[in-house]
């Protein structure tokens, strides 16, 4: 059975995430301490106790989600001998790509934490709060073609693009507030439902170019080595082992589309993956995997019991 580890993105955070792992495993506590030390912040306490509004801030949520994912991976490696060596590929949704790279050894844990702090802050300040918006287009008629048609209508009023092609029935658009509003009306006329997302900035669209410029500077000095397993990247939906390609694609990712549906289809097709394991907080990606690649198995690895059950099968 060919396995891919997949790593969640923003929106999967929740107060209390990682607490069970930290209580059960010293190796998880080590990860949380390393991230705290790298950031000079007691992020692990914020993850454990909240408040939720502080954890949800982009600059906190991004490194926090990565920390939980890497705690899962370190426990699998150290305590169950079921870590990255069992994977044919890794992939991560948006910020989860950093988790995937750190899990595969391309980035150090501390560098990933620091880069995600910069990324979160840069995305937050790329434009004033409230100037942009994101909306999830959902329903059985929703696909990327419908979303692109809706975004094209929105683009008459400002920047509006498809930001996340998650799966059939779930595509996210992003851009200027007025443009996204117009796109929502078009999407409804085309038979989709639309939900404005509670986000602080319009991610994965050209309005994030100032953040991409900041990330280019931060990534220029980051040490990136070849990952232990190929990383299927958001921008290309194809695998790479090339450190310099990874560096450039992480910059492109800030303004580019998250091609998650295409990535999963490639993994389940040409990649030969028959099992997806979502490492980290929540169960969003495992749910998507079941919709995109119904012939593959998909599990979420959150709790000590999840990890023990999974490790017994690989």
Short mmCIF file of C-alpha atoms in Angstrom, two decimals:
data_model
loop_
_atom_site.label_atom_id
_atom_site.label_comp_id
_atom_site.label_asym_id
_atom_site.label_seq_id
_atom_site.Cartn_x
_atom_site.Cartn_y
_atom_site.Cartn_z
CA UNK A 1 0.00 0.00 0.00
CA UNK A 2 1.56 3.27 -1.17
CA UNK A 3 1.26 6.07 1.40
CA UNK A 4 1.25 9.87 1.23
CA UNK A 5 1.30 12.11 4.29
CA UNK A 6 -0.80 15.26 3.83
CA UNK A 7 -0.71 18.34 6.06
CA UNK A 8 -3.59 20.72 6.85
CA UNK A 9 -3.79 24.46 6.28
CA UNK A 10 -5.35 27.43 8.02
CA UNK A 11 -8.84 26.88 9.36
CA UNK A 12 -7.98 23.56 11.03
CA UNK A 13 -6.73 25.26 14.21
CA UNK A 14 -8.64 24.80 17.47
CA UNK A 15 -7.89 25.58 21.10
CA UNK A 16 -6.54 22.42 22.71
CA UNK A 17 -4.91 21.08 19.56
CA UNK A 18 -1.85 18.98 20.29
CA UNK A 19 -2.60 18.80 24.02
CA UNK A 20 -3.24 15.04 24.07
CA UNK A 21 -0.05 14.39 22.15
CA UNK A 22 1.97 16.57 24.50
CA UNK A 23 0.53 14.81 27.53
CA UNK A 24 1.26 11.35 26.11
CA UNK A 25 4.64 11.76 24.39
CA UNK A 26 7.88 13.51 25.32
CA UNK A 27 8.74 13.68 21.62
CA UNK A 28 5.67 15.86 21.00
CA UNK A 29 6.57 18.12 23.92
CA UNK A 30 10.04 18.54 22.38
CA UNK A 31 8.52 19.79 19.13
CA UNK A 32 6.34 22.34 20.88
CA UNK A 33 9.31 23.56 22.94
CA UNK A 34 11.48 23.91 19.83
CA UNK A 35 8.79 26.01 18.14
CA UNK A 36 8.36 28.16 21.26
CA UNK A 37 12.12 28.72 21.38
CA UNK A 38 12.34 29.54 17.67
CA UNK A 39 9.59 32.16 17.96
CA UNK A 40 10.45 33.51 21.40
CA UNK A 41 6.79 33.00 22.32
CA UNK A 42 4.85 30.54 24.45
CA UNK A 43 2.84 29.45 21.44
CA UNK A 44 2.22 26.01 22.93
CA UNK A 45 0.30 27.57 25.83
CA UNK A 46 -1.79 29.62 23.39
CA UNK A 47 -2.54 26.40 21.48
CA UNK A 48 -3.49 24.62 24.68
CA UNK A 49 -5.46 27.34 26.45
CA UNK A 50 -6.38 30.04 23.91
CA UNK A 51 -7.93 32.55 23.73
CA UNK A 52 -9.31 31.46 20.37
CA UNK A 53 -9.18 34.93 18.80
CA UNK A 54 -5.42 35.06 19.42
CA UNK A 55 -4.83 31.55 18.12
CA UNK A 56 -6.82 32.35 14.98
CA UNK A 57 -4.56 35.29 14.09
CA UNK A 58 -2.71 34.31 10.92
CA UNK A 59 0.72 34.88 12.46
CA UNK A 60 -0.11 32.43 15.28
CA UNK A 61 -2.31 29.92 13.46
CA UNK A 62 0.25 29.16 10.77
CA UNK A 63 3.19 28.11 12.99
CA UNK A 64 0.78 26.47 15.45
CA UNK A 65 -0.69 24.19 12.80
CA UNK A 66 2.77 23.30 11.57
CA UNK A 67 3.85 22.50 15.15
CA UNK A 68 1.00 20.02 15.64
CA UNK A 69 1.72 18.36 12.30
CA UNK A 70 5.40 17.98 13.14
CA UNK A 71 4.57 16.69 16.62
CA UNK A 72 2.49 13.95 14.98
CA UNK A 73 5.34 13.10 12.63
CA UNK A 74 7.98 13.06 15.36
CA UNK A 75 5.85 10.78 17.54
CA UNK A 76 5.32 8.46 14.59
CA UNK A 77 9.08 8.40 13.95
CA UNK A 78 10.40 8.19 17.50
CA UNK A 79 7.71 6.22 19.28
CA UNK A 80 6.29 4.00 16.54
CA UNK A 81 8.98 3.78 13.80
CA UNK A 82 6.29 4.78 11.30
CA UNK A 83 7.49 8.19 10.13
CA UNK A 84 8.49 9.81 6.86
CA UNK A 85 10.40 6.74 5.68
CA UNK A 86 7.06 5.03 5.10
CA UNK A 87 5.87 7.73 2.65
CA UNK A 88 6.12 7.75 -1.13
CA UNK A 89 5.10 11.45 -1.26
CA UNK A 90 4.12 14.36 0.96
CA UNK A 91 1.87 17.35 0.28
CA UNK A 92 0.40 20.20 2.30
CA UNK A 93 -2.50 22.58 1.83
CA UNK A 94 -1.22 26.19 1.66
CA UNK A 95 0.82 26.67 4.88
CA UNK A 96 0.73 22.87 5.16
CA UNK A 97 3.33 22.79 2.41
CA UNK A 98 5.82 24.11 4.98
CA UNK A 99 4.75 21.32 7.33
CA UNK A 100 5.28 18.79 4.54
CA UNK A 101 8.75 20.18 3.81
CA UNK A 102 9.73 20.17 7.48
CA UNK A 103 8.38 16.64 7.93
CA UNK A 104 10.48 15.52 4.96
CA UNK A 105 13.59 17.25 6.31
CA UNK A 106 13.84 19.92 3.59
CA UNK A 107 13.39 22.65 6.21
CA UNK A 108 14.39 22.52 9.86
CA UNK A 109 11.57 22.76 12.39
CA UNK A 110 12.82 26.08 13.74
CA UNK A 111 13.25 27.59 10.26
CA UNK A 112 9.74 26.46 9.28
CA UNK A 113 8.31 28.11 12.40
CA UNK A 114 10.15 31.38 11.75
CA UNK A 115 9.23 31.43 8.06
CA UNK A 116 5.57 30.85 8.87
CA UNK A 117 5.62 33.67 11.40
CA UNK A 118 7.00 35.98 8.69
CA UNK A 119 4.48 34.61 6.17
CA UNK A 120 1.55 35.15 8.50
CA UNK A 121 2.59 38.70 9.36
CA UNK A 122 3.34 39.55 5.73
CA UNK A 123 0.00 38.26 4.50
CA UNK A 124 -1.77 40.19 7.26
CA UNK A 125 -0.21 43.51 6.33
CA UNK A 126 -0.29 43.13 2.55
CA UNK A 127 -3.41 45.31 2.45
CA UNK A 128 -5.79 46.89 4.97
CA UNK A 129 -8.17 44.63 6.88
CA UNK A 130 -11.54 44.63 5.17
CA UNK A 131 -10.23 45.65 1.74
CA UNK A 132 -10.28 42.08 0.49
CA UNK A 133 -12.47 39.03 0.87
CA UNK A 134 -12.61 35.30 0.25
CA UNK A 135 -15.66 33.15 -0.42
CA UNK A 136 -16.22 29.42 -0.61
CA UNK A 137 -18.38 28.32 -3.53
CA UNK A 138 -20.05 25.04 -2.64
CA UNK A 139 -22.66 22.60 -3.85
CA UNK A 140 -22.93 19.77 -6.37
CA UNK A 141 -22.77 22.14 -9.36
CA UNK A 142 -19.61 23.83 -8.11
CA UNK A 143 -16.42 23.05 -9.96
CA UNK A 144 -13.38 25.04 -11.00
CA UNK A 145 -14.96 26.03 -14.33
CA UNK A 146 -17.97 27.56 -12.56
CA UNK A 147 -15.68 29.31 -10.09
CA UNK A 148 -13.54 30.73 -12.90
CA UNK A 149 -16.65 32.05 -14.67
CA UNK A 150 -17.82 33.68 -11.45
CA UNK A 151 -14.35 35.12 -10.79
CA UNK A 152 -14.23 36.56 -14.32
CA UNK A 153 -17.45 38.43 -13.60
CA UNK A 154 -16.00 39.67 -10.31
CA UNK A 155 -12.81 40.79 -12.04
CA UNK A 156 -14.81 43.53 -13.76
CA UNK A 157 -14.86 45.24 -10.35
CA UNK A 158 -11.29 44.57 -9.17
CA UNK A 159 -8.99 41.63 -8.48
CA UNK A 160 -10.87 38.31 -8.26
CA UNK A 161 -9.39 34.86 -8.87
CA UNK A 162 -9.79 31.22 -7.93
CA UNK A 163 -7.62 30.81 -4.83
CA UNK A 164 -8.20 27.21 -3.70
CA UNK A 165 -9.38 24.42 -5.97
CA UNK A 166 -10.14 22.10 -3.06
CA UNK A 167 -12.42 19.46 -4.55
CA UNK A 168 -15.54 19.09 -6.68
CA UNK A 169 -18.16 21.05 -4.78
CA UNK A 170 -15.71 23.29 -2.90
CA UNK A 171 -13.75 26.04 -4.64
CA UNK A 172 -12.60 29.28 -2.98
CA UNK A 173 -12.34 32.68 -4.67
CA UNK A 174 -10.30 35.62 -3.40
CA UNK A 175 -9.76 39.29 -4.20
CA UNK A 176 -11.05 42.82 -3.67
CA UNK A 177 -14.16 42.95 -1.52
CA UNK A 178 -16.44 44.42 -4.21
CA UNK A 179 -15.12 42.03 -6.84
CA UNK A 180 -15.72 38.98 -4.65
CA UNK A 181 -19.23 40.27 -3.92
CA UNK A 182 -19.98 40.43 -7.65
CA UNK A 183 -18.49 36.97 -8.16
CA UNK A 184 -20.73 35.57 -5.42
CA UNK A 185 -23.84 36.86 -7.20
CA UNK A 186 -22.67 35.32 -10.47
CA UNK A 187 -21.90 32.01 -8.75
CA UNK A 188 -25.39 31.92 -7.26
CA UNK A 189 -26.88 32.56 -10.69
CA UNK A 190 -24.83 29.62 -11.98
CA UNK A 191 -26.26 27.31 -9.31
CA UNK A 192 -23.63 27.41 -6.56
CA UNK A 193 -24.00 28.43 -2.94
CA UNK A 194 -21.49 30.92 -1.55
CA UNK A 195 -20.20 31.55 1.95
CA UNK A 196 -18.01 34.51 2.81
CA UNK A 197 -15.02 33.24 4.80
CA UNK A 198 -13.98 34.76 8.12
CA UNK A 199 -10.41 35.56 7.09
CA UNK A 200 -8.24 38.56 7.76
CA UNK A 201 -6.91 38.90 4.21
CA UNK A 202 -7.58 37.66 0.65
CA UNK A 203 -5.01 34.85 0.44
CA UNK A 204 -3.67 33.25 -2.76
CA UNK A 205 -4.45 36.14 -5.09
CA UNK A 206 -2.42 38.95 -6.72
CA UNK A 207 -3.26 41.32 -3.84
CA UNK A 208 -0.78 39.27 -1.79
CA UNK A 209 2.16 40.36 -3.95
CA UNK A 210 3.69 42.49 -1.14
CA UNK A 211 3.67 39.36 1.04
CA UNK A 212 5.24 37.33 -1.77
CA UNK A 213 8.03 39.91 -1.99
CA UNK A 214 8.66 39.62 1.75
CA UNK A 215 8.71 35.83 1.52
CA UNK A 216 11.16 35.95 -1.38
CA UNK A 217 13.54 37.88 0.86
CA UNK A 218 13.03 35.57 3.84
CA UNK A 219 13.37 32.40 1.77
CA UNK A 220 16.49 33.63 -0.02
CA UNK A 221 18.57 32.98 3.10
CA UNK A 222 16.69 29.89 4.31
CA UNK A 223 18.50 26.54 4.20
CA UNK A 224 16.51 24.15 2.04
CA UNK A 225 17.77 20.68 1.21
CA UNK A 226 16.30 17.83 -0.85
CA UNK A 227 13.33 16.32 1.02
CA UNK A 228 13.32 12.67 2.06
CA UNK A 229 10.16 12.17 -0.02
CA UNK A 230 9.05 14.16 -3.07
CA UNK A 231 6.78 17.10 -2.27
CA UNK A 232 3.74 17.60 -4.49
CA UNK A 233 3.51 21.38 -4.56
CA UNK A 234 0.42 23.59 -4.49
CA UNK A 235 1.47 25.68 -7.48
CA UNK A 236 2.28 22.85 -9.90
CA UNK A 237 0.31 19.86 -8.50
CA UNK A 238 3.43 17.82 -9.36
CA UNK A 239 6.29 16.43 -7.26
CA UNK A 240 9.75 17.88 -6.82
CA UNK A 241 12.92 17.11 -4.89
CA UNK A 242 14.80 20.22 -6.09
CA UNK A 243 15.60 22.66 -3.25
CA UNK A 244 15.81 25.69 -5.55
CA UNK A 245 12.53 24.84 -7.24
CA UNK A 246 10.97 24.50 -3.77
CA UNK A 247 12.30 27.92 -2.77
CA UNK A 248 10.75 29.60 -5.80
CA UNK A 249 7.45 27.73 -5.54
CA UNK A 250 7.01 28.78 -1.90
CA UNK A 251 7.17 32.39 -3.09
CA UNK A 252 4.79 31.74 -5.99
CA UNK A 253 2.39 29.99 -3.62
CA UNK A 254 1.59 33.24 -1.76
CA UNK A 255 -0.21 34.70 -4.77
CA UNK A 256 -0.89 31.46 -6.66
CA UNK A 257 -3.75 29.00 -6.69
CA UNK A 258 -3.72 26.06 -4.27
CA UNK A 259 -4.26 23.22 -6.76
CA UNK A 260 -5.30 20.70 -4.13
CA UNK A 261 -7.80 18.73 -6.21
CA UNK A 262 -5.23 18.34 -8.99
CA UNK A 263 -2.51 17.40 -6.50
CA UNK A 264 -4.65 14.66 -5.00
CA UNK A 265 -5.71 13.37 -8.40
CA UNK A 266 -2.06 13.18 -9.44
CA UNK A 267 -1.11 11.34 -6.24
CA UNK A 268 -3.95 8.82 -6.59
CA UNK A 269 -3.26 8.41 -10.31
CA UNK A 270 0.32 8.71 -11.57
CA UNK A 271 1.65 8.76 -8.01
CA UNK A 272 0.09 5.38 -7.25
CA UNK A 273 -1.05 6.43 -3.77
CA UNK A 274 -3.63 4.14 -2.20
CA UNK A 275 -3.58 5.62 1.31
CA UNK A 276 -3.57 9.20 2.59
CA UNK A 277 -2.70 10.05 6.19
CA UNK A 278 -3.52 13.58 7.36
CA UNK A 279 -0.96 14.52 10.00
CA UNK A 280 -2.05 17.32 12.30
CA UNK A 281 -5.08 19.19 13.56
CA UNK A 282 -8.55 18.45 12.23
CA UNK A 283 -9.94 16.14 9.56
CA UNK A 284 -10.51 18.49 6.62
CA UNK A 285 -7.99 16.97 4.21
CA UNK A 286 -8.97 13.37 4.92
CA UNK A 287 -12.53 14.33 4.03
CA UNK A 288 -11.37 15.95 0.80
CA UNK A 289 -9.27 12.90 -0.04
CA UNK A 290 -12.31 10.64 0.24
CA UNK A 291 -14.23 12.86 -2.17
CA UNK A 292 -11.40 13.33 -4.69
CA UNK A 293 -9.95 9.81 -4.62
CA UNK A 294 -12.71 7.51 -3.32
CA UNK A 295 -10.74 4.36 -4.14
CA UNK A 296 -7.93 5.38 -1.76
CA UNK A 297 -8.09 5.06 2.02
CA UNK A 298 -7.79 8.24 4.10
CA UNK A 299 -7.22 8.67 7.83
CA UNK A 300 -6.68 11.62 10.18
CA UNK A 301 -3.87 11.42 12.73
CA UNK A 302 -4.68 13.65 15.71
CA UNK A 303 -4.78 11.64 18.92
CA UNK A 304 -2.43 9.10 20.52
CA UNK A 305 -4.98 6.40 19.68
CA UNK A 306 -5.02 7.48 16.01
CA UNK A 307 -1.25 7.22 15.83
CA UNK A 308 -1.11 3.84 17.55
CA UNK A 309 -3.76 2.37 15.25
CA UNK A 310 -2.09 3.81 12.14
CA UNK A 311 1.40 2.64 13.10
CA UNK A 312 0.16 -0.93 13.48
CA UNK A 313 -0.87 -0.93 9.81
CA UNK A 314 2.25 0.41 8.06
#
